[in-house]
mmCIF file of C-alpha atoms in Angstrom:
data_model
loop_
_atom_site.group_PDB
_atom_site.id
_atom_site.type_symbol
_atom_site.label_atom_id
_atom_site.label_comp_id
_atom_site.label_asym_id
_atom_site.label_seq_id
_atom_site.Cartn_x
_atom_site.Cartn_y
_atom_site.Cartn_z
ATOM 1 C CA MET A 1 -110.929 55.723 15.103
ATOM 2 C CA ALA A 2 -114.036 54.208 16.659
ATOM 3 C CA SER A 3 -114.770 57.188 18.896
ATOM 4 C CA ALA A 4 -113.653 60.009 16.590
ATOM 5 C CA PRO A 5 -116.926 60.396 14.606
ATOM 6 C CA SER A 6 -119.035 60.720 17.771
ATOM 7 C CA GLY A 7 -116.907 63.429 19.385
ATOM 8 C CA PRO A 8 -118.417 66.607 17.902
ATOM 9 C CA GLN A 9 -121.945 65.333 17.233
ATOM 10 C CA VAL A 10 -123.486 65.998 20.632
ATOM 11 C CA PRO A 11 -122.073 69.543 21.087
ATOM 12 C CA PHE A 12 -123.370 70.816 17.766
ATOM 13 C CA LEU A 13 -126.739 69.123 18.273
ATOM 14 C CA VAL A 14 -127.107 70.848 21.649
ATOM 15 C CA ALA A 15 -125.826 74.108 20.129
ATOM 16 C CA GLU A 16 -128.610 73.998 17.533
ATOM 17 C CA TYR A 17 -131.233 73.439 20.218
ATOM 18 C CA ALA A 18 -129.908 76.039 22.667
ATOM 19 C CA PRO A 19 -131.237 79.623 22.679
ATOM 20 C CA PRO A 20 -128.486 82.025 21.561
ATOM 21 C CA ALA A 21 -128.340 83.915 24.863
ATOM 22 C CA ALA A 22 -127.677 80.715 26.839
ATOM 23 C CA ARG A 23 -125.729 78.690 24.290
ATOM 24 C CA GLY A 24 -122.358 79.098 26.006
ATOM 25 C CA ARG A 25 -123.495 78.036 29.466
ATOM 26 C CA LEU A 26 -125.523 75.099 28.128
ATOM 27 C CA LEU A 27 -122.515 73.826 26.185
ATOM 28 C CA GLY A 28 -120.423 74.393 29.312
ATOM 29 C CA LEU A 29 -122.802 72.222 31.314
ATOM 30 C CA LEU A 30 -122.673 69.605 28.577
ATOM 31 C CA THR A 31 -118.873 69.480 28.496
ATOM 32 C CA SER A 32 -118.753 69.303 32.299
ATOM 33 C CA ALA A 33 -119.847 65.704 31.771
ATOM 34 C CA PHE A 34 -116.285 65.100 30.533
ATOM 35 C CA ALA A 35 -115.030 65.889 34.029
ATOM 36 C CA ALA A 36 -117.765 63.820 35.671
ATOM 37 C CA GLY A 37 -116.823 60.849 33.505
ATOM 38 C CA ASP A 38 -113.138 61.359 34.274
ATOM 39 C CA VAL A 39 -113.887 61.347 38.013
ATOM 40 C CA LEU A 40 -115.802 58.086 37.671
ATOM 41 C CA ALA A 41 -112.916 56.640 35.661
ATOM 42 C CA ALA A 42 -110.370 57.707 38.296
ATOM 43 C CA VAL A 43 -112.469 56.114 41.036
ATOM 44 C CA ALA A 44 -112.824 52.938 38.966
ATOM 45 C CA VAL A 45 -109.062 52.803 38.375
ATOM 46 C CA ALA A 46 -108.348 53.161 42.093
ATOM 47 C CA ALA A 47 -110.965 50.551 43.021
ATOM 48 C CA VAL A 48 -109.730 48.014 40.479
ATOM 49 C CA ALA A 49 -106.099 48.653 41.469
ATOM 50 C CA VAL A 50 -106.847 48.055 45.154
ATOM 51 C CA ALA A 51 -108.877 44.946 44.339
ATOM 52 C CA ALA A 52 -106.119 43.619 42.078
ATOM 53 C CA VAL A 53 -103.520 44.012 44.830
ATOM 54 C CA ALA A 54 -105.786 42.469 47.465
ATOM 55 C CA LEU A 55 -106.626 39.503 45.255
ATOM 56 C CA LEU A 56 -103.078 39.209 43.856
ATOM 57 C CA SER A 57 -104.482 39.496 40.346
ATOM 58 C CA PRO A 58 -102.065 40.101 37.453
ATOM 59 C CA PRO A 59 -101.972 43.686 36.089
ATOM 60 C CA GLU A 60 -103.003 42.546 32.624
ATOM 61 C CA LEU A 61 -106.314 41.376 34.096
ATOM 62 C CA ALA A 62 -106.962 44.699 35.851
ATOM 63 C CA TRP A 63 -106.863 46.850 32.726
ATOM 64 C CA ARG A 64 -109.052 44.360 30.876
ATOM 65 C CA ILE A 65 -111.648 44.711 33.627
ATOM 66 C CA LEU A 66 -111.513 48.504 33.239
ATOM 67 C CA PHE A 67 -112.011 48.234 29.490
ATOM 68 C CA TRP A 68 -115.073 46.051 29.959
ATOM 69 C CA LEU A 69 -116.478 48.519 32.509
ATOM 70 C CA GLY A 70 -116.170 51.141 29.774
ATOM 71 C CA VAL A 71 -118.731 49.213 27.727
ATOM 72 C CA LEU A 72 -121.510 50.076 30.200
ATOM 73 C CA PRO A 73 -121.722 53.833 29.473
ATOM 74 C CA ALA A 74 -121.369 53.046 25.763
ATOM 75 C CA LEU A 75 -124.562 50.992 25.970
ATOM 76 C CA LEU A 76 -126.276 53.953 27.637
ATOM 77 C CA VAL A 77 -125.181 56.162 24.738
ATOM 78 C CA PHE A 78 -126.716 53.757 22.217
ATOM 79 C CA TRP A 79 -130.022 53.933 24.106
ATOM 80 C CA ALA A 80 -129.901 57.744 24.343
ATOM 81 C CA ARG A 81 -129.331 58.118 20.611
ATOM 82 C CA THR A 82 -132.634 56.364 19.933
ATOM 83 C CA ARG A 83 -134.429 59.096 21.931
ATOM 84 C CA VAL A 84 -132.813 62.155 20.318
ATOM 85 C CA VAL A 85 -134.234 63.967 17.287
ATOM 86 C CA ASP A 86 -132.572 66.544 15.058
ATOM 87 C CA ALA A 87 -132.908 70.223 15.935
ATOM 88 C CA PRO A 88 -135.611 72.318 14.208
ATOM 89 C CA VAL A 89 -133.028 74.559 12.509
ATOM 90 C CA PHE A 90 -131.468 71.514 10.841
ATOM 91 C CA LEU A 91 -134.824 70.026 9.856
ATOM 92 C CA ALA A 92 -135.866 73.362 8.341
ATOM 93 C CA ALA A 93 -132.664 73.572 6.298
ATOM 94 C CA LYS A 94 -133.114 69.962 5.200
ATOM 95 C CA ALA A 95 -136.697 70.625 4.104
ATOM 96 C CA LYS A 96 -135.550 73.682 2.191
ATOM 97 C CA ARG A 97 -133.035 71.616 0.277
ATOM 98 C CA GLY A 98 -135.666 68.960 -0.349
ATOM 99 C CA VAL A 99 -138.173 71.288 -2.021
ATOM 100 C CA ALA A 100 -135.512 72.865 -4.235
ATOM 101 C CA GLY A 101 -135.437 69.765 -6.435
ATOM 102 C CA GLY A 102 -133.462 69.037 -9.607
ATOM 103 C CA LEU A 103 -130.274 70.981 -10.151
ATOM 104 C CA ALA A 104 -130.748 73.032 -6.982
ATOM 105 C CA SER A 105 -130.984 69.876 -4.897
ATOM 106 C CA HIS A 106 -127.868 68.498 -6.551
ATOM 107 C CA LEU A 107 -125.976 71.741 -5.938
ATOM 108 C CA ALA A 108 -127.031 71.645 -2.302
ATOM 109 C CA ARG A 109 -125.546 68.182 -1.916
ATOM 110 C CA VAL A 110 -122.351 69.312 -3.634
ATOM 111 C CA ARG A 111 -122.119 72.320 -1.345
ATOM 112 C CA ALA A 112 -122.446 70.022 1.637
ATOM 113 C CA SER A 113 -119.440 68.010 0.499
ATOM 114 C CA PHE A 114 -116.109 68.033 2.236
ATOM 115 C CA ALA A 115 -114.675 70.567 -0.180
ATOM 116 C CA GLN A 116 -117.188 73.210 0.853
ATOM 117 C CA VAL A 117 -115.495 73.917 4.156
ATOM 118 C CA PHE A 118 -112.489 75.076 2.101
ATOM 119 C CA ASP A 119 -114.466 77.288 -0.273
ATOM 120 C CA PRO A 120 -113.233 80.916 -0.297
ATOM 121 C CA ASP A 121 -116.060 82.031 1.990
ATOM 122 C CA LEU A 122 -115.212 79.459 4.664
ATOM 123 C CA ARG A 123 -111.544 78.606 4.121
ATOM 124 C CA LEU A 124 -110.084 81.045 6.634
ATOM 125 C CA THR A 125 -112.783 80.169 9.158
ATOM 126 C CA THR A 126 -112.042 76.454 8.826
ATOM 127 C CA ILE A 127 -108.291 76.897 9.230
ATOM 128 C CA ALA A 128 -108.610 79.274 12.173
ATOM 129 C CA ALA A 129 -111.248 77.085 13.851
ATOM 130 C CA THR A 130 -108.923 74.083 13.536
ATOM 131 C CA MET A 131 -106.096 76.070 15.126
ATOM 132 C CA LEU A 132 -108.389 77.117 17.964
ATOM 133 C CA ALA A 133 -109.494 73.526 18.554
ATOM 134 C CA SER A 134 -105.877 72.321 18.523
ATOM 135 C CA GLY A 135 -104.878 74.771 21.216
ATOM 136 C CA ALA A 136 -107.947 74.351 23.411
ATOM 137 C CA LEU A 137 -107.907 70.542 23.226
ATOM 138 C CA SER A 138 -104.208 70.351 24.109
ATOM 139 C CA GLY A 139 -105.112 71.194 27.704
ATOM 140 C CA ARG A 140 -107.595 68.340 27.890
ATOM 141 C CA TYR A 141 -104.954 65.886 26.688
ATOM 142 C CA VAL A 142 -102.523 67.209 29.279
ATOM 143 C CA VAL A 143 -105.081 66.553 32.024
ATOM 144 C CA THR A 144 -106.601 63.250 30.922
ATOM 145 C CA VAL A 145 -103.763 61.522 29.066
ATOM 146 C CA TRP A 146 -100.359 62.876 29.997
ATOM 147 C CA LEU A 147 -100.808 64.089 33.575
ATOM 148 C CA PRO A 148 -101.370 60.617 35.097
ATOM 149 C CA THR A 149 -98.240 59.383 33.314
ATOM 150 C CA TYR A 150 -96.299 62.403 34.611
ATOM 151 C CA LEU A 151 -97.421 61.692 38.183
ATOM 152 C CA GLN A 152 -96.450 58.050 37.879
ATOM 153 C CA SER A 153 -93.206 58.243 35.906
ATOM 154 C CA THR A 154 -91.757 61.557 37.123
ATOM 155 C CA LEU A 155 -93.186 62.009 40.633
ATOM 156 C CA ARG A 156 -93.059 58.240 41.287
ATOM 157 C CA LEU A 157 -96.569 57.955 42.682
ATOM 158 C CA ASP A 158 -98.336 54.609 42.804
ATOM 159 C CA GLN A 159 -101.624 54.093 40.998
ATOM 160 C CA THR A 160 -103.787 54.839 44.040
ATOM 161 C CA ALA A 161 -101.893 58.077 44.748
ATOM 162 C CA VAL A 162 -102.177 59.071 41.088
ATOM 163 C CA SER A 163 -105.949 58.674 41.248
ATOM 164 C CA ALA A 164 -106.042 60.728 44.458
ATOM 165 C CA GLN A 165 -103.994 63.539 42.867
ATOM 166 C CA MET A 166 -106.153 63.506 39.756
ATOM 167 C CA LEU A 167 -109.382 64.096 41.680
ATOM 168 C CA PRO A 168 -108.718 67.796 42.512
ATOM 169 C CA VAL A 169 -107.713 68.341 38.882
ATOM 170 C CA LEU A 170 -110.967 66.794 37.706
ATOM 171 C CA PHE A 171 -113.077 68.719 40.228
ATOM 172 C CA GLY A 172 -111.373 71.862 38.967
ATOM 173 C CA SER A 173 -112.193 70.764 35.427
ATOM 174 C CA PHE A 174 -115.874 70.527 36.301
ATOM 175 C CA ALA A 175 -115.808 74.059 37.716
ATOM 176 C CA GLY A 176 -113.895 75.283 34.663
ATOM 177 C CA TYR A 177 -116.356 73.813 32.191
ATOM 178 C CA VAL A 178 -119.367 75.328 33.947
ATOM 179 C CA GLY A 179 -117.712 78.661 34.749
ATOM 180 C CA GLY A 180 -116.225 78.958 31.283
ATOM 181 C CA GLY A 181 -119.657 78.473 29.747
ATOM 182 C CA TYR A 182 -121.087 81.340 31.779
ATOM 183 C CA CYS A 183 -118.132 83.531 30.810
ATOM 184 C CA GLN A 184 -118.832 82.741 27.159
ATOM 185 C CA ASP A 185 -122.305 84.242 27.486
ATOM 186 C CA ARG A 186 -121.270 87.202 29.636
ATOM 187 C CA LEU A 187 -117.881 88.214 28.182
ATOM 188 C CA GLY A 188 -118.172 86.877 24.636
ATOM 189 C CA ARG A 189 -116.448 84.043 22.796
ATOM 190 C CA ARG A 190 -113.178 85.734 21.879
ATOM 191 C CA SER A 191 -112.514 87.352 25.269
ATOM 192 C CA THR A 192 -113.232 84.126 27.145
ATOM 193 C CA PHE A 193 -110.991 82.000 24.939
ATOM 194 C CA ALA A 194 -108.164 84.539 25.178
ATOM 195 C CA THR A 195 -108.408 84.866 28.972
ATOM 196 C CA PHE A 196 -108.533 81.147 29.696
ATOM 197 C CA SER A 197 -105.779 80.398 27.172
ATOM 198 C CA VAL A 198 -103.362 82.729 28.956
ATOM 199 C CA ALA A 199 -104.474 81.373 32.342
ATOM 200 C CA SER A 200 -103.926 77.802 31.107
ATOM 201 C CA VAL A 201 -100.314 78.552 30.199
ATOM 202 C CA VAL A 202 -99.695 79.923 33.694
ATOM 203 C CA SER A 203 -101.433 76.988 35.422
ATOM 204 C CA ILE A 204 -99.538 74.350 33.429
ATOM 205 C CA LEU A 205 -96.178 75.935 34.225
ATOM 206 C CA LEU A 206 -97.103 76.244 37.908
ATOM 207 C CA TYR A 207 -98.062 72.578 38.070
ATOM 208 C CA VAL A 208 -94.829 71.205 36.637
ATOM 209 C CA TRP A 209 -92.782 73.551 38.829
ATOM 210 C CA VAL A 210 -94.317 72.287 42.088
ATOM 211 C CA PRO A 211 -91.489 70.535 44.003
ATOM 212 C CA ILE A 212 -91.703 66.770 44.389
ATOM 213 C CA GLY A 213 -93.266 65.919 47.738
ATOM 214 C CA SER A 214 -95.339 69.109 48.025
ATOM 215 C CA GLY A 215 -98.673 67.367 48.375
ATOM 216 C CA VAL A 216 -100.842 70.359 49.343
ATOM 217 C CA LEU A 217 -99.299 72.612 46.691
ATOM 218 C CA LEU A 218 -99.800 69.890 44.089
ATOM 219 C CA VAL A 219 -103.481 69.612 45.000
ATOM 220 C CA ALA A 220 -103.988 73.395 44.781
ATOM 221 C CA ALA A 221 -102.061 73.651 41.512
ATOM 222 C CA GLY A 222 -104.041 70.718 40.136
ATOM 223 C CA PHE A 223 -107.371 72.350 40.959
ATOM 224 C CA LEU A 224 -106.237 75.552 39.223
ATOM 225 C CA LEU A 225 -104.974 73.548 36.244
ATOM 226 C CA GLY A 226 -108.349 71.872 35.864
ATOM 227 C CA ILE A 227 -110.247 75.165 36.003
ATOM 228 C CA CYS A 228 -108.088 76.950 33.435
ATOM 229 C CA THR A 229 -107.656 74.213 30.837
ATOM 230 C CA SER A 230 -111.332 73.242 30.941
ATOM 231 C CA GLY A 231 -112.484 76.854 30.887
ATOM 232 C CA ALA A 232 -110.541 77.265 27.650
ATOM 233 C CA LEU A 233 -112.397 74.296 26.166
ATOM 234 C CA SER A 234 -115.930 74.712 27.513
ATOM 235 C CA GLY A 235 -117.211 77.052 24.816
ATOM 236 C CA LEU A 236 -115.565 75.329 21.864
ATOM 237 C CA GLY A 237 -118.687 73.450 20.784
ATOM 238 C CA ALA A 238 -120.840 76.588 20.855
ATOM 239 C CA TYR A 239 -118.275 78.690 19.000
ATOM 240 C CA LEU A 240 -117.609 76.138 16.258
ATOM 241 C CA ALA A 241 -121.341 75.691 15.731
ATOM 242 C CA GLU A 242 -121.787 79.443 15.341
ATOM 243 C CA LEU A 243 -118.909 79.780 12.885
ATOM 244 C CA PHE A 244 -120.418 77.420 10.287
ATOM 245 C CA PRO A 245 -123.808 77.590 8.513
ATOM 246 C CA THR A 246 -126.352 74.831 9.032
ATOM 247 C CA SER A 247 -125.683 73.240 5.630
ATOM 248 C CA VAL A 248 -122.128 72.327 6.678
ATOM 249 C CA ARG A 249 -122.248 72.780 10.447
ATOM 250 C CA GLY A 250 -121.653 69.131 11.244
ATOM 251 C CA LEU A 251 -118.933 68.823 8.633
ATOM 252 C CA GLY A 252 -117.165 72.064 9.526
ATOM 253 C CA GLN A 253 -117.331 71.541 13.249
ATOM 254 C CA GLY A 254 -116.412 67.868 12.955
ATOM 255 C CA PHE A 255 -113.410 68.573 10.738
ATOM 256 C CA SER A 256 -112.123 71.394 12.947
ATOM 257 C CA TYR A 257 -112.666 69.482 16.174
ATOM 258 C CA SER A 258 -111.300 66.122 15.023
ATOM 259 C CA THR A 259 -108.284 67.565 13.216
ATOM 260 C CA GLY A 260 -107.576 69.743 16.222
ATOM 261 C CA ARG A 261 -107.785 66.718 18.458
ATOM 262 C CA ALA A 262 -105.202 64.885 16.358
ATOM 263 C CA VAL A 263 -102.867 67.880 16.310
ATOM 264 C CA ALA A 264 -103.207 68.415 20.056
ATOM 265 C CA ALA A 265 -102.651 64.838 21.158
ATOM 266 C CA LEU A 266 -99.536 62.890 20.331
ATOM 267 C CA PRO A 267 -97.203 65.057 18.257
ATOM 268 C CA VAL A 268 -96.568 67.748 20.875
ATOM 269 C CA VAL A 269 -96.430 66.074 24.270
ATOM 270 C CA GLY A 270 -95.638 62.590 22.986
ATOM 271 C CA GLY A 271 -92.702 63.757 20.893
ATOM 272 C CA LEU A 272 -91.239 65.993 23.581
ATOM 273 C CA ALA A 273 -91.659 63.323 26.253
ATOM 274 C CA ALA A 274 -89.498 60.920 24.261
ATOM 275 C CA ILE A 275 -86.692 63.502 24.317
ATOM 276 C CA ASP A 276 -86.833 65.396 27.614
ATOM 277 C CA GLY A 277 -89.326 63.582 29.854
ATOM 278 C CA PHE A 278 -92.929 64.344 30.738
ATOM 279 C CA GLY A 279 -92.291 67.424 32.901
ATOM 280 C CA PRO A 280 -90.714 69.536 30.125
ATOM 281 C CA ALA A 281 -93.127 68.011 27.603
ATOM 282 C CA ILE A 282 -96.208 69.093 29.551
ATOM 283 C CA ALA A 283 -94.700 72.549 30.032
ATOM 284 C CA GLY A 284 -93.968 72.689 26.308
ATOM 285 C CA SER A 285 -97.574 71.876 25.513
ATOM 286 C CA ALA A 286 -98.491 75.259 26.977
ATOM 287 C CA VAL A 287 -97.163 76.734 23.740
ATOM 288 C CA MET A 288 -100.176 75.190 22.001
ATOM 289 C CA TYR A 289 -102.357 77.854 23.575
ATOM 290 C CA GLY A 290 -100.566 80.334 21.375
ATOM 291 C CA LEU A 291 -102.551 78.779 18.526
ATOM 292 C CA CYS A 292 -105.747 79.867 20.274
ATOM 293 C CA LEU A 293 -104.599 83.466 20.503
ATOM 294 C CA LEU A 294 -103.441 83.466 16.885
ATOM 295 C CA ALA A 295 -106.682 81.891 15.648
ATOM 296 C CA LEU A 296 -108.808 84.466 17.465
ATOM 297 C CA ARG A 297 -107.300 87.220 15.325
ATOM 298 C CA PHE A 298 -109.088 85.723 12.312
ATOM 299 C CA LEU A 299 -112.391 84.682 13.896
ATOM 300 C CA PRO A 300 -115.423 86.912 14.540
ATOM 301 C CA GLU A 301 -117.357 87.398 17.747
ATOM 302 C CA THR A 302 -120.537 85.301 17.529
ATOM 303 C CA ARG A 303 -122.107 85.567 20.986
ATOM 304 C CA GLY A 304 -125.900 85.554 20.760
ATOM 305 C CA GLU A 305 -125.967 84.906 17.023
ATOM 306 C CA GLU A 306 -128.974 83.213 15.462
ATOM 307 C CA PHE A 307 -128.210 80.296 13.147
ATOM 308 C CA SER A 308 -131.037 81.097 10.761
ATOM 309 C CA GLY A 309 -129.362 84.252 9.457
ATOM 310 C CA ARG A 310 -126.231 82.606 8.098
ATOM 311 C CA GLU A 311 -127.428 79.903 5.734
ATOM 312 C CA LEU A 312 -125.613 79.412 2.446
ATOM 313 C CA LEU A 313 -128.788 78.016 0.949
ATOM 314 C CA GLY A 314 -130.941 80.971 1.950
#
C-alpha cells in the first residue's frame, strides 16, 4: 500500500516530457532501472547471506538488514522528487482549467474525478488498458517474486545459488526493457506487445521444463525469460500515457497500472502454487499473456501521437 501510489507516477511524467518519436525507447530506458535495481538487490541478498553464514547470524537478522538497506534508495527518491517539475503539457492543461473559472472550472474538476475514466468515451479504453497491464505485469511478478521461490523450493537451490541463477534473468530483463522500447518506436505499440506476449509464453514454458541440474540450460533459458517478459512490459508506461488525455492521464494510467498489478500478482501464481506447486503455477501464469492479446483488439495504435491533440478540455 505504501509503494502503490508511486508506481505509475514516474513513467507518465517521463512520457509527457518525451518527444513522440522517441517515447517508447525513453520509457524502455526508464523501466530498465527495474532490472538494474533487481540486480543490486540480488547482489545484496547474496552478500548478506554469505555474511550471515560466516558470522553465524540468525536468519531473522539477515532479512532485517536487507530491509534497512532498502531505505537508502528510498531516501534518494525523496531527494529526486524535490528536483522534478511537471511537464509543460500538464502545466498548459492546468492553466487552461484555471482560466475557465466558475462553472467551467468546477466541471473540469468533476471530469478529473475517478468516475471519468469510466465515462462512455473512456470506459472501453480503461478496461482494455487494465487487462493489458495485468498480462504484461504478470511476467514481472514471475521474475521478481515467484521465480526465486521456485528455484529454492522446487529446484532446491540455496540462497547463494538462487542469486547466481537470477543474475542472467535480470541481465536479460535489462536487455528486454531497452530492446522492447526501441521496438515500440519502430514496430508500433500493438505489434510489439503482441510479439513479446507470445514470446513470453514460450520462454516461461521453456524455463519450467528445463530438467533439474541443467545449469547451463537454466542460465540460457533464464536470459531468454528476462528478455521476453521485460520486453512485453517496457512500453506499458508510454502506451498507457498515450491512451488517456492529459486531464485524466495520471488517474487513468494509475488505475490501469495499479489494478493490473493487483490482478497479476497473487491470485494467479499464488493460488495455483498452493495447489500444484510453483512449477505448474509459473507455467499457468503464461495464460495471463492472453489478456494482452485480447486487450489489444480493443486498443488503438498510438505510436508517435501528440498529447496536445486529445484533450477533453480542448
